[in-house]
Amino acid sequence: MEKSRFPQEGAAREEVLAQLEAYQQVDGDWKAGKTWSLVYYAGEEVTRLAEEAYLKYFHTNALNPFVFRSLKRLETETLSMAADLFHGGEGVVGSLTSGGSESILMAVKTYRDEARAAKPQIKEPEVIVPVSVHAAFEKAAHYFGVKLVHAPLAADYRVDIDAVKRLITPNTILLVGSAPQYPHGVIDPIAALSELAVQHGLRLHVDACLGGFTLPFIKELGGEVPDFDFALPGVSSLSADLHKYAFAAKGVSAVLYRDAALREFQYFAYGDWPGGLFISPSATGTRPGGAIASAWAALKFLGRKGYLEITRSVRETTRTLLEGIRRIPELHILGAPPAGIFAFGSQTLNVHALADALEHKGWVVDQQVNPACLHFMVTPAHAGVAETFLRDLRTAVAEVKAHPEQFATGSAALYGMRAAVPEPGVVNQFIKSAYSRFMTEGGTFGFEGLPE
Ligand SMILES: *Cc1c(COP(=O)(O)O)cnc(C)c1O
C-alpha cells in the first residue's frame, strides 16, 4: 500500500468530498440491509434528526460541564430517561460514555475500586462472567488487573446458574449477565443472578448494551422478556448503548448505577496537576458533545411510541427470517432468542463455507465459534430484504452441499486453522500480527504461517 504524503497544499472542498464518496464505494452496503451488524439504521427521518442534533453540538466538549452547561443538562436528562425505562428509582445515576466497551470498562473499574475500599482483604478480585459475555469484559479484566472466571452455558445458551453458584469464592466481587448476550441473542437468567448477588452480598452488572433500547419495547408488544433491570433488587448497574437500538450517532452509551456513591468509584480525580483541578468521569478526556446531543434528540423525537413502531417492524422481519431458516433442514437456530439478534448453526454443513457463499451474493455475515455459527442483528433496514436473503440462503446451502470443495479455501480454511491450534496465546498473537499487516499493507486478513 502506497504511503500518503502530508498534503502540500489544500484541495478544493468539492474534491475532498468527492474523494470521500469514491473511497466509500468499497464499504458494506448497510443502507440496503446487506450487513447484519455494526450499523443500526432506522430510516432517514430519525437519522436526519440525530445528524442535525450532532451538528449543533459539533464543537462542544462534555469534558467541562461548567462551560457547556446545556450539555450537562442533555447528559443528565438522557440518563434520567434511560433510568426511567429501566425501572430505576430516584437514586439511579450514571454517565454517558463513548460506547458499550467504555461503559463496561468503567463498570469493572468501579467495582474493582469499590472492592479495594470495602473489601481490602481481597488481593485478587474475581468477576464471574458467562463465556458468552461481550469481549469488552475480557479487555476490562486485562486493563484493570481483575480475574475473569468463566461460567459455562446451559443447553439453551443462557448461563448455567448452578455453575455460577459453584464458582463464587471469597475473592468474587461481581457477577455479570447479559440482556441479551451478543453471540446467540438470548437473555441470561438475570433474576436468578440477582438472587445470588443479594444472598452473597455481591454486585451484579447487567450488560444491556444491545438490548437496553429494544427489550422493553418487545415486552410491551407481548414478547417474552423476563425482568432484567433495576426492578430486580440485586442489579447494581446496567449498560445500554444509545448508538445501537436507540439509533443515536456512533459514540454514545449509558452506564447506570443504583446510587451515586457507587458511581464515584468510576470517577478519576487528580488535584495536583499543574493544569488545574482535574476530574474526569470516564476513560476519555475530551467527550464529543455531538454524540450526547444526538442521543437526547433520538429519545425525545421517537419516544415510546416511535420505538414501539420500530420494534414492531424488527420483530416482523425477525419472525420471517427465523421461520424461513427453520424450514431449511440443514440449519438450526441456537436457543430461543427473544429479540432481533440470533445465530444459526448446522450439523451437516460448514457454516464458514456458507458465509463465503453468502458473501459471493453480496451479504456480509458474521462468523462465530464455540460452537460454529453465523450471527445476525435485525434492524429496520432489513424489512425489505428478508425474503431475498432467505432465497439466497437456500441457494447457498445447496451450493455448499453440492460443491464443498469450492468453499474449502476461504473462511472454512481460516477457521479450520484456528481450531487446529489449541493454545489461545498463539492464536491471539497471530490475530494481532494479521490485523497489523492488514492495517498497514492491506490485502486479506489470514492466518498464513500459523504453526499447526
Ligand atoms: C456492542 C456490545 C458491546 C460493546 O459495545 P461497543 O459500543 O461496540 O463498544 C457490549 N456488550 C454487548 C452485548 C454488545 O452487543
mmCIF file of C-alpha atoms and ligand atoms in Angstrom, residues 40 98-102 104 134 136-137 178 180-182 207-210 241 243-244 253 377, ligand 1:
data_model
loop_
_atom_site.group_PDB
_atom_site.id
_atom_site.type_symbol
_atom_site.label_atom_id
_atom_site.label_comp_id
_atom_site.label_asym_id
_atom_site.label_seq_id
_atom_site.Cartn_x
_atom_site.Cartn_y
_atom_site.Cartn_z
ATOM 1 C CA TYR A 40 -28.391 0.428 13.208
ATOM 2 C CA SER A 98 -18.236 6.668 24.093
ATOM 3 C CA GLY A 99 -19.797 3.217 23.682
ATOM 4 C CA GLY A 100 -20.596 -0.141 25.209
ATOM 5 C CA SER A 101 -16.971 -1.049 25.694
ATOM 6 C CA GLU A 102 -16.235 2.095 27.670
ATOM 7 C CA ILE A 104 -18.197 -1.949 30.563
ATOM 8 C CA HIS A 134 -19.032 -9.487 25.430
ATOM 9 C CA ALA A 136 -15.149 -5.956 26.324
ATOM 10 C CA PHE A 137 -15.158 -7.703 29.727
ATOM 11 C CA SER A 178 -26.284 -10.063 29.530
ATOM 12 C CA PRO A 180 -29.284 -10.297 25.672
ATOM 13 C CA GLN A 181 -25.817 -11.679 25.100
ATOM 14 C CA TYR A 182 -24.270 -10.871 21.731
ATOM 15 C CA ASP A 207 -24.888 -5.811 30.093
ATOM 16 C CA ALA A 208 -27.893 -4.496 28.195
ATOM 17 C CA CYS A 209 -25.682 -2.714 25.653
ATOM 18 C CA LEU A 210 -27.518 -4.491 22.861
ATOM 19 C CA ASP A 241 -25.884 1.583 24.139
ATOM 20 C CA HIS A 243 -25.766 4.082 19.390
ATOM 21 C CA LYS A 244 -27.406 0.687 18.856
ATOM 22 C CA SER A 253 -23.693 4.599 25.601
ATOM 23 C CA MET A 377 -28.773 -8.497 14.121
HETATM 24 C C1 LIG B 1 -21.986 -3.921 21.235
HETATM 25 C C2 LIG B 1 -21.920 -4.593 22.543
HETATM 26 C C3 LIG B 1 -20.974 -4.206 23.497
HETATM 27 C C4 LIG B 1 -19.847 -3.247 23.199
HETATM 28 O O1 LIG B 1 -20.284 -2.045 22.720
HETATM 29 P P1 LIG B 1 -19.416 -1.120 21.746
HETATM 30 O O2 LIG B 1 -20.307 0.046 21.575
HETATM 31 O O3 LIG B 1 -19.191 -1.892 20.479
HETATM 32 O O4 LIG B 1 -18.150 -0.783 22.415
HETATM 33 C C5 LIG B 1 -21.061 -4.807 24.736
HETATM 34 N N1 LIG B 1 -21.979 -5.749 25.002
HETATM 35 C C6 LIG B 1 -22.874 -6.162 24.091
HETATM 36 C C7 LIG B 1 -23.873 -7.221 24.454
HETATM 37 C C8 LIG B 1 -22.866 -5.606 22.830
HETATM 38 O O5 LIG B 1 -23.725 -6.018 21.902
#
